Amino acid sequence: MNKPLILIVEDDSSVKNLITTTLKAHDYRYLTAPNGKTAILEASSHNPDIVLLDLGLPDMDGVEVIQKIRTWSNMPIIVISARSEDSDKIDALDAGADDYLTKPFSVEELLARLRVTQRRLMMQNDSASEASSFANGDLRIDYAAGCVYIGKEELHLTPIEYKLLCLLSQNIGKVLTHTFITQNIWGSSWDNDIASLRVFMATLRKKIEKEPNAPQYIQTHIGVGYRMLKVE
Ligand code: CA
């Protein structure tokens, strides 16, 4: 199988060089774009497998680039931001980004994010043929029957816990923001909903995680949201 084609959107040449050197060394194919306009053009003409997108671009906000790409494609977008403020990441994730990296990041971190995204793409392709159930480590969801198992043991989840688990499993590998989750579950995202989400997440974790304080299935992104991880 061909190595994935990565589109790198970055105006800072030192960061761009770090990424291209890393991708070259690991046998990825890549394209580069120094601004948002070129990025949108390259994304539409080359249909890359993954986009690495800097949020602070000279001609437009990275969030705008995500919104444009999302009008025609679900290609995975990993946001790269020098800004550590949560609100930028959240805006990008709500606009449809899949994951984020905060500058400065290590080569290992970059490669790990790319692997997570590639695994998610593979799982999505697999599950397209068998969408009636889901398996991840010991966790199994029978969507058709509405049952959840850990190993052989059936779990008793409340309707909201079940909805929450299904949403996370259907977006495995992707960081889901508090807003996205509460909109999906309650149809609103007031502060109250986000507080409820924390409570339901805690009760859900008690049921599915061996050690709720060191969760293996659901990762917390403080101030941002949650992500289901692929368990080996
Ligand atoms: Ca920049």
PDB file of C-alpha atoms and ligand atoms in Angstrom:
ATOM      1  CA  MET A   1       0.000   0.000   0.000  1.00  0.00           C
ATOM      2  CA  ASN A   2       1.174   3.505  -0.780  1.00  0.00           C
ATOM      3  CA  LYS A   3       2.401   5.614   2.100  1.00  0.00           C
ATOM      4  CA  PRO A   4      -0.157   8.322   2.858  1.00  0.00           C
ATOM      5  CA  LEU A   5       0.116  11.708   1.234  1.00  0.00           C
ATOM      6  CA  ILE A   6       0.342  14.497   3.819  1.00  0.00           C
ATOM      7  CA  LEU A   7      -0.436  18.141   3.074  1.00  0.00           C
ATOM      8  CA  ILE A   8       1.611  20.434   5.322  1.00  0.00           C
ATOM      9  CA  VAL A   9       0.168  23.931   5.713  1.00  0.00           C
ATOM     10  CA  GLU A  10       2.727  26.055   7.538  1.00  0.00           C
ATOM     11  CA  ASP A  11       4.193  29.529   6.938  1.00  0.00           C
ATOM     12  CA  ASP A  12       7.049  29.161   9.445  1.00  0.00           C
ATOM     13  CA  SER A  13       9.900  27.606   7.433  1.00  0.00           C
ATOM     14  CA  SER A  14      11.724  26.134  10.445  1.00  0.00           C
ATOM     15  CA  VAL A  15       8.626  24.227  11.565  1.00  0.00           C
ATOM     16  CA  LYS A  16       7.882  23.243   7.969  1.00  0.00           C
ATOM     17  CA  ASN A  17      11.445  21.929   7.563  1.00  0.00           C
ATOM     18  CA  LEU A  18      11.209  19.894  10.766  1.00  0.00           C
ATOM     19  CA  ILE A  19       7.994  18.278   9.523  1.00  0.00           C
ATOM     20  CA  THR A  20       9.219  17.591   5.968  1.00  0.00           C
ATOM     21  CA  THR A  21      12.507  16.122   7.261  1.00  0.00           C
ATOM     22  CA  THR A  22      10.565  13.838   9.618  1.00  0.00           C
ATOM     23  CA  LEU A  23       8.108  12.738   6.941  1.00  0.00           C
ATOM     24  CA  LYS A  24      10.914  12.107   4.441  1.00  0.00           C
ATOM     25  CA  ALA A  25      12.806   9.990   6.996  1.00  0.00           C
ATOM     26  CA  HIS A  26       9.681   7.899   7.591  1.00  0.00           C
ATOM     27  CA  ASP A  27       8.859   7.399   3.963  1.00  0.00           C
ATOM     28  CA  TYR A  28       5.711   9.542   3.834  1.00  0.00           C
ATOM     29  CA  ARG A  29       4.773  11.487   0.742  1.00  0.00           C
ATOM     30  CA  TYR A  30       3.998  15.159   1.265  1.00  0.00           C
ATOM     31  CA  LEU A  31       2.970  18.459  -0.271  1.00  0.00           C
ATOM     32  CA  THR A  32       3.435  21.887   1.290  1.00  0.00           C
ATOM     33  CA  ALA A  33       1.404  25.103   1.273  1.00  0.00           C
ATOM     34  CA  PRO A  34       2.594  28.386   2.833  1.00  0.00           C
ATOM     35  CA  ASN A  35      -0.865  29.948   3.252  1.00  0.00           C
ATOM     36  CA  GLY A  36      -4.563  29.195   3.436  1.00  0.00           C
ATOM     37  CA  LYS A  37      -5.411  29.947  -0.182  1.00  0.00           C
ATOM     38  CA  THR A  38      -2.781  27.535  -1.506  1.00  0.00           C
ATOM     39  CA  ALA A  39      -3.802  24.974   1.123  1.00  0.00           C
ATOM     40  CA  ILE A  40      -7.416  24.902  -0.090  1.00  0.00           C
ATOM     41  CA  LEU A  41      -6.235  24.601  -3.690  1.00  0.00           C
ATOM     42  CA  GLU A  42      -3.793  21.766  -2.937  1.00  0.00           C
ATOM     43  CA  ALA A  43      -6.354  19.958  -0.783  1.00  0.00           C
ATOM     44  CA  SER A  44      -8.924  20.013  -3.579  1.00  0.00           C
ATOM     45  CA  SER A  45      -6.555  19.100  -6.419  1.00  0.00           C
ATOM     46  CA  HIS A  46      -4.485  16.379  -4.661  1.00  0.00           C
ATOM     47  CA  ASN A  47      -6.960  14.950  -2.147  1.00  0.00           C
ATOM     48  CA  PRO A  48      -4.310  14.246   0.557  1.00  0.00           C
ATOM     49  CA  ASP A  49      -4.829  11.500   3.163  1.00  0.00           C
ATOM     50  CA  ILE A  50      -4.054  13.811   6.089  1.00  0.00           C
ATOM     51  CA  VAL A  51      -3.704  17.606   6.429  1.00  0.00           C
ATOM     52  CA  LEU A  52      -1.331  19.112   8.999  1.00  0.00           C
ATOM     53  CA  LEU A  53      -2.624  22.640   9.404  1.00  0.00           C
ATOM     54  CA  ASP A  54      -1.023  25.571  11.207  1.00  0.00           C
ATOM     55  CA  LEU A  55      -3.747  27.813  12.665  1.00  0.00           C
ATOM     56  CA  GLY A  56      -1.847  31.107  12.368  1.00  0.00           C
ATOM     57  CA  LEU A  57      -1.519  31.663   8.632  1.00  0.00           C
ATOM     58  CA  PRO A  58      -0.580  34.934   6.888  1.00  0.00           C
ATOM     59  CA  ASP A  59      -3.694  35.258   4.693  1.00  0.00           C
ATOM     60  CA  MET A  60      -6.547  33.698   6.703  1.00  0.00           C
ATOM     61  CA  ASP A  61      -7.362  31.950   9.946  1.00  0.00           C
ATOM     62  CA  GLY A  62      -6.731  28.200   9.945  1.00  0.00           C
ATOM     63  CA  VAL A  63     -10.293  27.669  11.191  1.00  0.00           C
ATOM     64  CA  GLU A  64     -11.537  29.181   7.904  1.00  0.00           C
ATOM     65  CA  VAL A  65      -9.411  26.690   5.976  1.00  0.00           C
ATOM     66  CA  ILE A  66     -11.033  23.830   7.934  1.00  0.00           C
ATOM     67  CA  GLN A  67     -14.526  25.205   7.221  1.00  0.00           C
ATOM     68  CA  LYS A  68     -13.740  25.450   3.483  1.00  0.00           C
ATOM     69  CA  ILE A  69     -12.313  21.917   3.280  1.00  0.00           C
ATOM     70  CA  ARG A  70     -15.264  20.515   5.244  1.00  0.00           C
ATOM     71  CA  THR A  71     -17.683  21.785   2.600  1.00  0.00           C
ATOM     72  CA  TRP A  72     -16.519  18.973   0.324  1.00  0.00           C
ATOM     73  CA  SER A  73     -14.297  16.539   2.258  1.00  0.00           C
ATOM     74  CA  ASN A  74     -13.913  14.623   5.528  1.00  0.00           C
ATOM     75  CA  MET A  75     -10.138  14.247   5.069  1.00  0.00           C
ATOM     76  CA  PRO A  76      -8.440  14.087   8.493  1.00  0.00           C
ATOM     77  CA  ILE A  77      -7.103  17.465   9.622  1.00  0.00           C
ATOM     78  CA  ILE A  78      -4.557  17.716  12.443  1.00  0.00           C
ATOM     79  CA  VAL A  79      -4.228  21.276  13.652  1.00  0.00           C
ATOM     80  CA  ILE A  80      -0.822  22.645  14.630  1.00  0.00           C
ATOM     81  CA  SER A  81      -0.900  25.701  16.810  1.00  0.00           C
ATOM     82  CA  ALA A  82       1.689  27.871  18.530  1.00  0.00           C
ATOM     83  CA  ARG A  83      -1.123  29.276  20.573  1.00  0.00           C
ATOM     84  CA  SER A  84      -1.694  27.161  23.618  1.00  0.00           C
ATOM     85  CA  GLU A  85      -5.089  28.710  24.385  1.00  0.00           C
ATOM     86  CA  ASP A  86      -7.811  26.116  24.590  1.00  0.00           C
ATOM     87  CA  SER A  87     -10.275  28.301  22.714  1.00  0.00           C
ATOM     88  CA  ASP A  88      -8.286  28.072  19.456  1.00  0.00           C
ATOM     89  CA  LYS A  89      -8.106  24.303  19.607  1.00  0.00           C
ATOM     90  CA  ILE A  90     -11.790  24.113  20.486  1.00  0.00           C
ATOM     91  CA  ASP A  91     -12.763  26.389  17.575  1.00  0.00           C
ATOM     92  CA  ALA A  92     -10.680  24.240  15.240  1.00  0.00           C
ATOM     93  CA  LEU A  93     -12.144  20.963  16.558  1.00  0.00           C
ATOM     94  CA  ASP A  94     -15.692  22.359  16.393  1.00  0.00           C
ATOM     95  CA  ALA A  95     -15.030  23.444  12.806  1.00  0.00           C
ATOM     96  CA  GLY A  96     -14.222  19.818  12.019  1.00  0.00           C
ATOM     97  CA  ALA A  97     -10.520  19.253  12.814  1.00  0.00           C
ATOM     98  CA  ASP A  98      -9.731  15.738  14.040  1.00  0.00           C
ATOM     99  CA  ASP A  99      -6.831  16.306  16.398  1.00  0.00           C
ATOM    100  CA  TYR A 100      -4.287  18.896  17.451  1.00  0.00           C
ATOM    101  CA  LEU A 101      -0.593  19.350  18.192  1.00  0.00           C
ATOM    102  CA  THR A 102       0.695  22.275  20.243  1.00  0.00           C
ATOM    103  CA  LYS A 103       4.025  23.887  19.320  1.00  0.00           C
ATOM    104  CA  PRO A 104       6.708  23.107  20.278  1.00  0.00           C
ATOM    105  CA  PHE A 105       6.157  19.411  19.614  1.00  0.00           C
ATOM    106  CA  SER A 106       8.609  16.544  19.262  1.00  0.00           C
ATOM    107  CA  VAL A 107       9.151  14.401  16.196  1.00  0.00           C
ATOM    108  CA  GLU A 108       7.815  11.407  18.183  1.00  0.00           C
ATOM    109  CA  GLU A 109       4.627  13.302  19.022  1.00  0.00           C
ATOM    110  CA  LEU A 110       4.074  14.198  15.370  1.00  0.00           C
ATOM    111  CA  LEU A 111       4.585  10.597  14.251  1.00  0.00           C
ATOM    112  CA  ALA A 112       2.295   9.322  17.019  1.00  0.00           C
ATOM    113  CA  ARG A 113      -0.530  11.644  15.892  1.00  0.00           C
ATOM    114  CA  LEU A 114      -0.124  10.531  12.298  1.00  0.00           C
ATOM    115  CA  ARG A 115      -0.290   6.869  13.382  1.00  0.00           C
ATOM    116  CA  VAL A 116      -3.444   7.471  15.469  1.00  0.00           C
ATOM    117  CA  THR A 117      -5.101   9.131  12.473  1.00  0.00           C
ATOM    118  CA  GLN A 118      -4.048   6.371  10.069  1.00  0.00           C
ATOM    119  CA  ARG A 119      -5.387   3.720  12.458  1.00  0.00           C
ATOM    120  CA  ARG A 120      -8.679   5.580  12.687  1.00  0.00           C
ATOM    121  CA  LEU A 121      -8.917   5.699   8.889  1.00  0.00           C
ATOM    122  CA  MET A 122      -8.311   1.955   8.755  1.00  0.00           C
ATOM    123  CA  MET A 123     -10.913   1.251  11.451  1.00  0.00           C
ATOM    124  CA  GLN A 124     -13.440   3.434   9.646  1.00  0.00           C
ATOM    125  CA  ASN A 125     -12.890   1.462   6.450  1.00  0.00           C
ATOM    126  CA  ASP A 126     -13.227  -1.831   8.359  1.00  0.00           C
ATOM    127  CA  SER A 127     -16.328  -0.808  10.261  1.00  0.00           C
ATOM    128  CA  ALA A 128     -18.064   0.400   7.092  1.00  0.00           C
ATOM    129  CA  SER A 129     -18.625  -3.250   6.196  1.00  0.00           C
ATOM    130  CA  GLU A 130     -19.668  -4.306   9.715  1.00  0.00           C
ATOM    131  CA  ALA A 131     -21.371  -1.321  11.321  1.00  0.00           C
ATOM    132  CA  SER A 132     -23.682  -3.337  13.595  1.00  0.00           C
ATOM    133  CA  SER A 133     -21.040  -3.876  16.269  1.00  0.00           C
ATOM    134  CA  PHE A 134     -17.862  -2.360  17.621  1.00  0.00           C
ATOM    135  CA  ALA A 135     -14.868  -3.925  19.359  1.00  0.00           C
ATOM    136  CA  ASN A 136     -11.932  -2.247  21.067  1.00  0.00           C
ATOM    137  CA  GLY A 137      -9.770  -4.275  23.464  1.00  0.00           C
ATOM    138  CA  ASP A 138     -12.170  -5.992  25.886  1.00  0.00           C
ATOM    139  CA  LEU A 139     -14.948  -3.526  25.097  1.00  0.00           C
ATOM    140  CA  ARG A 140     -17.675  -4.638  22.703  1.00  0.00           C
ATOM    141  CA  ILE A 141     -20.812  -2.784  21.668  1.00  0.00           C
ATOM    142  CA  ASP A 142     -23.650  -4.496  19.877  1.00  0.00           C
ATOM    143  CA  TYR A 143     -25.308  -1.470  18.271  1.00  0.00           C
ATOM    144  CA  ALA A 144     -28.223  -3.489  16.929  1.00  0.00           C
ATOM    145  CA  ALA A 145     -29.122  -4.975  20.329  1.00  0.00           C
ATOM    146  CA  GLY A 146     -28.010  -1.941  22.331  1.00  0.00           C
ATOM    147  CA  CYS A 147     -25.766  -4.079  24.553  1.00  0.00           C
ATOM    148  CA  VAL A 148     -22.283  -3.368  25.891  1.00  0.00           C
ATOM    149  CA  TYR A 149     -19.818  -5.985  27.113  1.00  0.00           C
ATOM    150  CA  ILE A 150     -16.457  -5.966  28.841  1.00  0.00           C
ATOM    151  CA  GLY A 151     -15.042  -9.368  28.054  1.00  0.00           C
ATOM    152  CA  LYS A 152     -17.995 -11.698  28.563  1.00  0.00           C
ATOM    153  CA  GLU A 153     -19.729  -9.562  31.145  1.00  0.00           C
ATOM    154  CA  GLU A 154     -22.672  -7.448  30.005  1.00  0.00           C
ATOM    155  CA  LEU A 155     -22.691  -3.917  31.417  1.00  0.00           C
ATOM    156  CA  HIS A 156     -25.773  -2.082  32.575  1.00  0.00           C
ATOM    157  CA  LEU A 157     -25.525   1.442  31.218  1.00  0.00           C
ATOM    158  CA  THR A 158     -28.068   4.224  31.562  1.00  0.00           C
ATOM    159  CA  PRO A 159     -29.442   5.549  28.230  1.00  0.00           C
ATOM    160  CA  ILE A 160     -27.191   8.615  28.430  1.00  0.00           C
ATOM    161  CA  GLU A 161     -24.082   6.597  29.280  1.00  0.00           C
ATOM    162  CA  TYR A 162     -24.877   4.325  26.327  1.00  0.00           C
ATOM    163  CA  LYS A 163     -25.364   7.269  23.959  1.00  0.00           C
ATOM    164  CA  LEU A 164     -22.102   8.791  25.159  1.00  0.00           C
ATOM    165  CA  LEU A 165     -20.188   5.546  24.659  1.00  0.00           C
ATOM    166  CA  CYS A 166     -21.639   5.070  21.156  1.00  0.00           C
ATOM    167  CA  LEU A 167     -20.711   8.622  20.163  1.00  0.00           C
ATOM    168  CA  LEU A 168     -17.117   8.146  21.360  1.00  0.00           C
ATOM    169  CA  SER A 169     -16.804   4.711  19.730  1.00  0.00           C
ATOM    170  CA  GLN A 170     -18.158   5.957  16.408  1.00  0.00           C
ATOM    171  CA  ASN A 171     -15.489   8.675  16.470  1.00  0.00           C
ATOM    172  CA  ILE A 172     -12.632   6.569  17.832  1.00  0.00           C
ATOM    173  CA  GLY A 173      -9.265   8.359  17.657  1.00  0.00           C
ATOM    174  CA  LYS A 174     -10.889  11.757  17.286  1.00  0.00           C
ATOM    175  CA  VAL A 175     -10.949  14.428  19.993  1.00  0.00           C
ATOM    176  CA  LEU A 176     -14.597  15.422  20.561  1.00  0.00           C
ATOM    177  CA  THR A 177     -15.185  18.805  22.193  1.00  0.00           C
ATOM    178  CA  HIS A 178     -17.580  19.336  25.103  1.00  0.00           C
ATOM    179  CA  THR A 179     -19.811  21.332  22.751  1.00  0.00           C
ATOM    180  CA  PHE A 180     -19.902  18.581  20.124  1.00  0.00           C
ATOM    181  CA  ILE A 181     -20.756  15.908  22.699  1.00  0.00           C
ATOM    182  CA  THR A 182     -23.438  17.874  24.565  1.00  0.00           C
ATOM    183  CA  GLN A 183     -25.015  18.993  21.263  1.00  0.00           C
ATOM    184  CA  ASN A 184     -25.244  15.351  20.215  1.00  0.00           C
ATOM    185  CA  ILE A 185     -26.595  14.084  23.521  1.00  0.00           C
ATOM    186  CA  TRP A 186     -28.820  16.872  24.785  1.00  0.00           C
ATOM    187  CA  GLY A 187     -29.150  19.065  21.692  1.00  0.00           C
ATOM    188  CA  SER A 188     -27.726  22.004  23.628  1.00  0.00           C
ATOM    189  CA  SER A 189     -24.441  23.021  25.194  1.00  0.00           C
ATOM    190  CA  TRP A 190     -25.133  25.179  28.205  1.00  0.00           C
ATOM    191  CA  ASP A 191     -22.680  25.231  31.106  1.00  0.00           C
ATOM    192  CA  ASN A 192     -25.096  22.906  32.897  1.00  0.00           C
ATOM    193  CA  ASP A 193     -24.870  20.331  30.113  1.00  0.00           C
ATOM    194  CA  ILE A 194     -21.080  20.385  30.292  1.00  0.00           C
ATOM    195  CA  ALA A 195     -21.236  19.869  34.062  1.00  0.00           C
ATOM    196  CA  SER A 196     -23.647  16.940  33.525  1.00  0.00           C
ATOM    197  CA  LEU A 197     -21.304  15.517  30.909  1.00  0.00           C
ATOM    198  CA  ARG A 198     -18.518  15.326  33.534  1.00  0.00           C
ATOM    199  CA  VAL A 199     -20.822  13.432  35.877  1.00  0.00           C
ATOM    200  CA  PHE A 200     -21.975  10.950  33.216  1.00  0.00           C
ATOM    201  CA  MET A 201     -18.393  10.476  32.030  1.00  0.00           C
ATOM    202  CA  ALA A 202     -17.345   9.612  35.586  1.00  0.00           C
ATOM    203  CA  THR A 203     -20.131   7.020  36.003  1.00  0.00           C
ATOM    204  CA  LEU A 204     -19.445   5.562  32.535  1.00  0.00           C
ATOM    205  CA  ARG A 205     -15.748   5.232  33.333  1.00  0.00           C
ATOM    206  CA  LYS A 206     -16.505   3.415  36.571  1.00  0.00           C
ATOM    207  CA  LYS A 207     -18.333   0.820  34.486  1.00  0.00           C
ATOM    208  CA  ILE A 208     -15.934   0.360  31.562  1.00  0.00           C
ATOM    209  CA  GLU A 209     -12.487   1.175  32.946  1.00  0.00           C
ATOM    210  CA  LYS A 210     -10.529  -1.226  35.149  1.00  0.00           C
ATOM    211  CA  GLU A 211      -8.943   1.773  36.833  1.00  0.00           C
ATOM    212  CA  PRO A 212     -11.146   4.853  36.402  1.00  0.00           C
ATOM    213  CA  ASN A 213      -8.245   7.048  37.558  1.00  0.00           C
ATOM    214  CA  ALA A 214      -5.965   5.683  34.833  1.00  0.00           C
ATOM    215  CA  PRO A 215      -8.458   5.225  31.977  1.00  0.00           C
ATOM    216  CA  GLN A 216      -7.408   3.179  28.957  1.00  0.00           C
ATOM    217  CA  TYR A 217     -10.488   3.690  26.759  1.00  0.00           C
ATOM    218  CA  ILE A 218     -11.458   7.322  27.208  1.00  0.00           C
ATOM    219  CA  GLN A 219      -8.841  10.041  27.360  1.00  0.00           C
ATOM    220  CA  THR A 220      -9.590  13.440  28.928  1.00  0.00           C
ATOM    221  CA  HIS A 221      -8.406  16.599  27.166  1.00  0.00           C
ATOM    222  CA  ILE A 222      -8.698  19.099  29.988  1.00  0.00           C
ATOM    223  CA  GLY A 223     -10.745  22.142  28.996  1.00  0.00           C
ATOM    224  CA  VAL A 224     -11.310  20.677  25.506  1.00  0.00           C
ATOM    225  CA  GLY A 225     -13.138  17.348  25.515  1.00  0.00           C
ATOM    226  CA  TYR A 226     -12.702  13.560  25.325  1.00  0.00           C
ATOM    227  CA  ARG A 227     -11.366  10.937  22.941  1.00  0.00           C
ATOM    228  CA  MET A 228     -11.743   7.184  22.735  1.00  0.00           C
ATOM    229  CA  LEU A 229      -8.369   5.544  22.204  1.00  0.00           C
ATOM    230  CA  LYS A 230      -7.698   2.372  20.261  1.00  0.00           C
ATOM    231  CA  VAL A 231      -6.624  -0.190  22.864  1.00  0.00           C
ATOM    232  CA  GLU A 232      -3.943  -2.615  21.651  1.00  0.00           C
TER     233      GLU A 232
HETATM  234 CA    CA B   1       2.137  30.357  11.522  1.00  0.00          CA
END
